[in-house]
Amino acid sequence: MRTSDGSAHHMTLRWPSTLWIVRHGQSAGNVARDLAHAEGLASITLTHRDVDVPLSDLGREQATALGNWFAAFHPSDMPDVLLSSPYIRAVETAELFRAAGGCNRDEPICIDERLREKEFGILDGLTTAGVGQLQPEQAAFRQLLGKFYHRPPGGESWIDVIFRLRALMDTVSLHHGGRRVLIVAHQVVVLCLRYVLENLSEAQVLAIDKEGDVANCAITEYRLDPEQGRDGKLVLVRYNVTAPLTEQATPITSARDQMVAARG
């Protein structure tokens, strides 16, 4: 753009030029959860912390397929910033994505704890049936408040997740304006970032959630529209798109992350 005297002026962009938000690949916790529900168990059988749950073999295949899809992009269109939840399943997804050529092989993976999974507190490790059986008061309280506001003892509500994601986006705007940023995180994080970026209401974001789970390694993408407002605006281009997996003939999974092990 140019100033009134005709001289060139380069606008400093506040927001990334492109922002991709990706849910991690299928994890061993997703597999254990499906088994627990199929067998009617009250709790999910895992022997380590939720943060340490790795990808399943299929999850590794999904992350590689995602990287292969991005590898076909021109280098100027690839992510040049990688942000990841500290959870092992998210970090492994980012590593496999990078190894498959989804971005520069030397691009560092920036771990940000604000992208971590929603914390479930005393409900950690319980199936939906298990919450009703072992924590009936919390089940009733959640029914009354709804998932947006219910905070289990020692855990978080969606509002708590949103609070830390607002701080995350302040950091992104401060350090990564005009960059191409890819975030690897979790289902609730994907939905809560939509709430923040699109200024949604509780009813709107819960309606999106009700439509279906975010698939493992699905892409949600925003592009900067510099014509909207003083700092421009990130505009949703696609949500929960699994084209990379379809093109690579990789099975698509969408079992939502649940409380999968006690944290320590």
Short mmCIF file of C-alpha atoms in Angstrom, two decimals:
data_model
loop_
_atom_site.label_atom_id
_atom_site.label_comp_id
_atom_site.label_asym_id
_atom_site.label_seq_id
_atom_site.Cartn_x
_atom_site.Cartn_y
_atom_site.Cartn_z
CA MET A 1 0.00 0.00 0.00
CA ARG A 2 1.06 3.68 -0.34
CA THR A 3 0.85 6.71 1.90
CA SER A 4 -0.85 9.98 0.91
CA ASP A 5 2.41 11.34 -0.55
CA GLY A 6 2.72 8.30 -2.84
CA SER A 7 5.68 6.69 -1.08
CA ALA A 8 5.68 2.92 -0.49
CA HIS A 9 4.59 1.72 2.92
CA HIS A 10 4.74 -1.90 4.01
CA MET A 11 1.93 -2.84 6.34
CA THR A 12 2.95 -4.93 9.34
CA LEU A 13 0.55 -7.86 9.52
CA ARG A 14 -0.80 -8.76 12.94
CA TRP A 15 -2.16 -12.21 12.02
CA PRO A 16 -0.67 -15.18 10.14
CA SER A 17 -1.29 -15.17 6.41
CA THR A 18 -2.50 -18.77 6.76
CA LEU A 19 -3.41 -20.70 9.90
CA TRP A 20 -3.96 -24.46 9.85
CA ILE A 21 -5.29 -26.25 12.94
CA VAL A 22 -4.90 -30.03 12.90
CA ARG A 23 -6.07 -32.64 15.36
CA HIS A 24 -3.38 -35.24 16.11
CA GLY A 25 -3.48 -38.70 14.52
CA GLN A 26 -5.33 -41.59 16.10
CA SER A 27 -3.80 -42.41 19.48
CA ALA A 28 -3.53 -45.55 21.56
CA GLY A 29 -5.98 -43.83 23.90
CA ASN A 30 -8.61 -43.60 21.14
CA VAL A 31 -8.22 -47.34 20.54
CA ALA A 32 -8.43 -48.14 24.28
CA ARG A 33 -11.51 -45.94 24.63
CA ASP A 34 -13.31 -47.73 21.80
CA LEU A 35 -12.52 -51.08 23.41
CA ALA A 36 -13.72 -49.91 26.83
CA HIS A 37 -17.01 -48.65 25.40
CA ALA A 38 -17.52 -51.83 23.37
CA GLU A 39 -17.06 -53.92 26.52
CA GLY A 40 -19.19 -51.63 28.70
CA LEU A 41 -16.33 -50.82 31.06
CA ALA A 42 -16.40 -47.93 33.51
CA SER A 43 -12.78 -46.95 32.90
CA ILE A 44 -10.25 -47.00 30.10
CA THR A 45 -7.31 -49.33 30.54
CA LEU A 46 -3.98 -47.56 30.10
CA THR A 47 -0.91 -47.68 32.31
CA HIS A 48 0.54 -44.20 31.76
CA ARG A 49 -0.39 -40.55 31.87
CA ASP A 50 -2.64 -39.02 29.24
CA VAL A 51 0.19 -36.70 28.22
CA ASP A 52 2.35 -39.75 27.38
CA VAL A 53 -0.19 -41.63 25.24
CA PRO A 54 1.45 -42.23 21.82
CA LEU A 55 -0.01 -42.52 18.35
CA SER A 56 -1.37 -45.86 17.20
CA ASP A 57 0.10 -47.43 14.07
CA LEU A 58 -2.83 -45.99 12.13
CA GLY A 59 -2.24 -42.59 13.71
CA ARG A 60 1.35 -42.63 12.48
CA GLU A 61 0.09 -43.49 9.00
CA GLN A 62 -2.39 -40.60 9.16
CA ALA A 63 0.28 -38.09 10.22
CA THR A 64 2.56 -39.23 7.39
CA ALA A 65 -0.29 -38.96 4.87
CA LEU A 66 -0.92 -35.40 6.05
CA GLY A 67 2.76 -34.53 5.53
CA ASN A 68 2.76 -36.13 2.09
CA TRP A 69 -0.21 -33.98 1.07
CA PHE A 70 1.46 -30.75 2.19
CA ALA A 71 4.71 -31.84 0.53
CA ALA A 72 3.04 -31.26 -2.85
CA PHE A 73 2.64 -27.54 -2.02
CA HIS A 74 5.05 -24.95 -3.38
CA PRO A 75 7.59 -24.12 -0.64
CA SER A 76 6.14 -20.60 -0.38
CA ASP A 77 2.76 -22.13 0.56
CA MET A 78 4.00 -24.62 3.18
CA PRO A 79 3.85 -23.95 6.93
CA ASP A 80 6.88 -22.04 8.19
CA VAL A 81 5.86 -22.17 11.86
CA LEU A 82 4.92 -25.40 13.68
CA LEU A 83 3.19 -25.17 17.06
CA SER A 84 2.25 -28.29 19.01
CA SER A 85 0.55 -29.38 22.19
CA PRO A 86 3.10 -30.96 24.57
CA TYR A 87 1.18 -34.26 24.53
CA ILE A 88 3.16 -37.07 22.91
CA ARG A 89 0.45 -37.88 20.35
CA ALA A 90 0.51 -34.28 19.09
CA VAL A 91 4.31 -34.00 19.04
CA GLU A 92 4.61 -37.31 17.17
CA THR A 93 2.06 -36.07 14.63
CA ALA A 94 4.10 -32.90 14.07
CA GLU A 95 7.35 -34.90 13.77
CA LEU A 96 5.92 -37.34 11.23
CA PHE A 97 4.32 -34.48 9.30
CA ARG A 98 7.71 -32.76 9.06
CA ALA A 99 9.58 -35.96 8.21
CA ALA A 100 7.17 -36.59 5.31
CA GLY A 101 8.02 -33.20 3.81
CA GLY A 102 5.03 -31.20 5.00
CA CYS A 103 7.40 -28.35 5.83
CA ASN A 104 11.13 -27.65 5.84
CA ARG A 105 12.97 -30.55 7.50
CA ASP A 106 14.82 -28.05 9.70
CA GLU A 107 11.67 -26.31 10.93
CA PRO A 108 11.58 -26.50 14.76
CA ILE A 109 8.48 -27.76 16.53
CA CYS A 110 7.49 -25.15 19.10
CA ILE A 111 5.82 -26.77 22.09
CA ASP A 112 3.19 -24.61 23.78
CA GLU A 113 1.47 -25.96 26.88
CA ARG A 114 -1.57 -23.75 26.20
CA LEU A 115 -2.43 -26.15 23.36
CA ARG A 116 -2.69 -29.13 25.72
CA GLU A 117 -5.77 -31.34 25.94
CA LYS A 118 -8.66 -30.22 28.12
CA GLU A 119 -7.98 -31.49 31.63
CA PHE A 120 -10.65 -33.78 33.11
CA GLY A 121 -9.66 -33.83 36.79
CA ILE A 122 -11.42 -36.51 38.82
CA LEU A 123 -13.19 -37.77 35.70
CA ASP A 124 -9.88 -38.70 34.09
CA GLY A 125 -9.82 -42.30 32.87
CA LEU A 126 -13.61 -42.80 33.00
CA THR A 127 -15.90 -43.69 30.13
CA THR A 128 -19.24 -41.90 29.79
CA ALA A 129 -20.88 -44.84 31.55
CA GLY A 130 -18.18 -44.76 34.21
CA VAL A 131 -18.87 -41.12 35.04
CA GLY A 132 -22.54 -41.97 35.61
CA GLN A 133 -21.67 -44.99 37.76
CA LEU A 134 -18.74 -43.64 39.80
CA GLN A 135 -19.34 -39.87 39.80
CA PRO A 136 -23.14 -39.47 39.62
CA GLU A 137 -23.07 -36.01 41.21
CA GLN A 138 -20.66 -34.76 38.55
CA ALA A 139 -22.75 -36.39 35.82
CA ALA A 140 -25.82 -34.53 37.10
CA PHE A 141 -23.89 -31.28 37.48
CA ARG A 142 -22.58 -31.54 33.91
CA GLN A 143 -26.11 -32.19 32.68
CA LEU A 144 -27.27 -29.02 34.45
CA LEU A 145 -24.41 -26.73 33.38
CA GLY A 146 -23.56 -28.22 30.00
CA LYS A 147 -20.07 -29.10 28.76
CA PHE A 148 -19.21 -25.46 28.04
CA TYR A 149 -19.26 -24.40 31.70
CA HIS A 150 -18.92 -27.62 33.68
CA ARG A 151 -15.55 -27.82 35.43
CA PRO A 152 -14.91 -31.18 37.14
CA PRO A 153 -12.88 -30.94 40.35
CA GLY A 154 -9.22 -30.69 39.37
CA GLY A 155 -10.13 -30.23 35.72
CA GLU A 156 -11.19 -27.61 33.19
CA SER A 157 -14.32 -26.36 31.48
CA TRP A 158 -14.35 -25.30 27.83
CA ILE A 159 -14.24 -21.73 29.15
CA ASP A 160 -10.92 -22.48 30.85
CA VAL A 161 -9.51 -23.84 27.59
CA ILE A 162 -10.74 -20.75 25.74
CA PHE A 163 -9.06 -18.49 28.28
CA ARG A 164 -5.62 -20.01 27.61
CA LEU A 165 -6.21 -20.06 23.84
CA ARG A 166 -6.92 -16.32 23.83
CA ALA A 167 -3.48 -15.87 25.40
CA LEU A 168 -1.99 -18.22 22.80
CA MET A 169 -3.44 -16.16 19.94
CA ASP A 170 -1.98 -13.00 21.47
CA THR A 171 1.44 -14.69 21.24
CA VAL A 172 0.78 -15.81 17.66
CA SER A 173 -0.17 -12.26 16.64
CA LEU A 174 2.91 -10.85 18.37
CA HIS A 175 5.49 -13.21 16.87
CA HIS A 176 4.01 -14.76 13.72
CA GLY A 177 2.25 -11.99 11.81
CA GLY A 178 2.32 -12.69 8.07
CA ARG A 179 3.68 -16.22 8.60
CA ARG A 180 2.13 -19.57 7.66
CA VAL A 181 1.34 -21.30 10.96
CA LEU A 182 0.31 -24.92 11.54
CA ILE A 183 -0.99 -25.96 14.97
CA VAL A 184 -1.23 -29.60 16.07
CA ALA A 185 -3.52 -30.11 19.04
CA HIS A 186 -6.74 -31.81 20.20
CA GLN A 187 -10.44 -31.88 19.38
CA VAL A 188 -11.60 -29.44 22.05
CA VAL A 189 -8.74 -27.09 21.15
CA VAL A 190 -9.83 -27.07 17.49
CA LEU A 191 -13.40 -26.20 18.48
CA CYS A 192 -12.40 -23.60 21.05
CA LEU A 193 -10.08 -21.90 18.56
CA ARG A 194 -13.04 -21.64 16.20
CA TYR A 195 -14.97 -20.00 19.05
CA VAL A 196 -12.16 -17.45 19.57
CA LEU A 197 -11.31 -16.72 15.94
CA GLU A 198 -14.89 -16.47 14.68
CA ASN A 199 -16.38 -14.80 17.76
CA LEU A 200 -18.93 -17.60 18.13
CA SER A 201 -21.52 -17.98 20.86
CA GLU A 202 -21.80 -20.97 23.21
CA ALA A 203 -24.78 -22.24 21.21
CA GLN A 204 -22.95 -21.90 17.89
CA VAL A 205 -19.80 -23.77 18.91
CA LEU A 206 -21.78 -26.53 20.61
CA ALA A 207 -23.91 -26.90 17.47
CA ILE A 208 -20.70 -27.41 15.46
CA ASP A 209 -19.53 -29.97 18.01
CA LYS A 210 -22.88 -31.78 17.80
CA GLU A 211 -22.55 -32.16 14.03
CA GLY A 212 -19.72 -34.65 14.47
CA ASP A 213 -16.26 -35.23 15.88
CA VAL A 214 -13.14 -33.62 14.50
CA ALA A 215 -11.37 -36.37 12.54
CA ASN A 216 -7.80 -37.34 13.34
CA CYS A 217 -5.39 -35.31 11.15
CA ALA A 218 -8.28 -33.34 9.64
CA ILE A 219 -7.49 -29.78 8.54
CA THR A 220 -9.19 -26.59 9.68
CA GLU A 221 -7.80 -23.63 7.71
CA TYR A 222 -8.00 -19.84 8.01
CA ARG A 223 -6.69 -17.26 5.54
CA LEU A 224 -5.99 -13.62 6.31
CA ASP A 225 -8.31 -11.12 4.63
CA PRO A 226 -6.39 -7.83 4.97
CA GLU A 227 -9.41 -5.84 3.81
CA GLN A 228 -11.43 -6.65 6.92
CA GLY A 229 -10.69 -4.22 9.74
CA ARG A 230 -7.54 -2.34 10.68
CA ASP A 231 -5.50 -5.52 11.26
CA GLY A 232 -7.33 -7.75 8.79
CA LYS A 233 -9.25 -10.84 9.82
CA LEU A 234 -8.64 -14.58 9.73
CA VAL A 235 -11.45 -16.07 7.66
CA LEU A 236 -12.45 -19.75 7.75
CA VAL A 237 -11.65 -21.52 4.48
CA ARG A 238 -12.27 -25.14 5.45
CA TYR A 239 -13.21 -27.12 8.56
CA ASN A 240 -12.58 -30.75 9.48
CA VAL A 241 -11.40 -31.63 5.96
CA THR A 242 -9.90 -35.11 5.51
CA ALA A 243 -8.81 -34.77 1.87
CA PRO A 244 -5.15 -35.58 2.67
CA LEU A 245 -6.12 -38.95 4.14
CA THR A 246 -8.57 -39.72 1.36
CA GLU A 247 -5.98 -38.99 -1.33
CA GLN A 248 -3.47 -41.24 0.43
CA ALA A 249 -6.10 -44.00 0.92
CA THR A 250 -5.53 -43.78 4.68
CA PRO A 251 -8.42 -44.82 6.98
CA ILE A 252 -10.19 -41.88 8.63
CA THR A 253 -10.95 -42.00 12.35
CA SER A 254 -12.81 -39.53 14.50
CA ALA A 255 -13.17 -41.03 17.96
CA ARG A 256 -13.03 -38.05 20.27
CA ASP A 257 -10.30 -37.74 22.90
CA GLN A 258 -11.54 -38.86 26.25
CA MET A 259 -10.08 -39.17 29.72
CA VAL A 260 -7.62 -41.94 29.00
CA ALA A 261 -5.35 -42.28 32.03
CA ALA A 262 -4.57 -40.75 35.39
CA ARG A 263 -2.26 -37.76 35.26
CA GLY A 264 0.67 -37.37 37.59
#
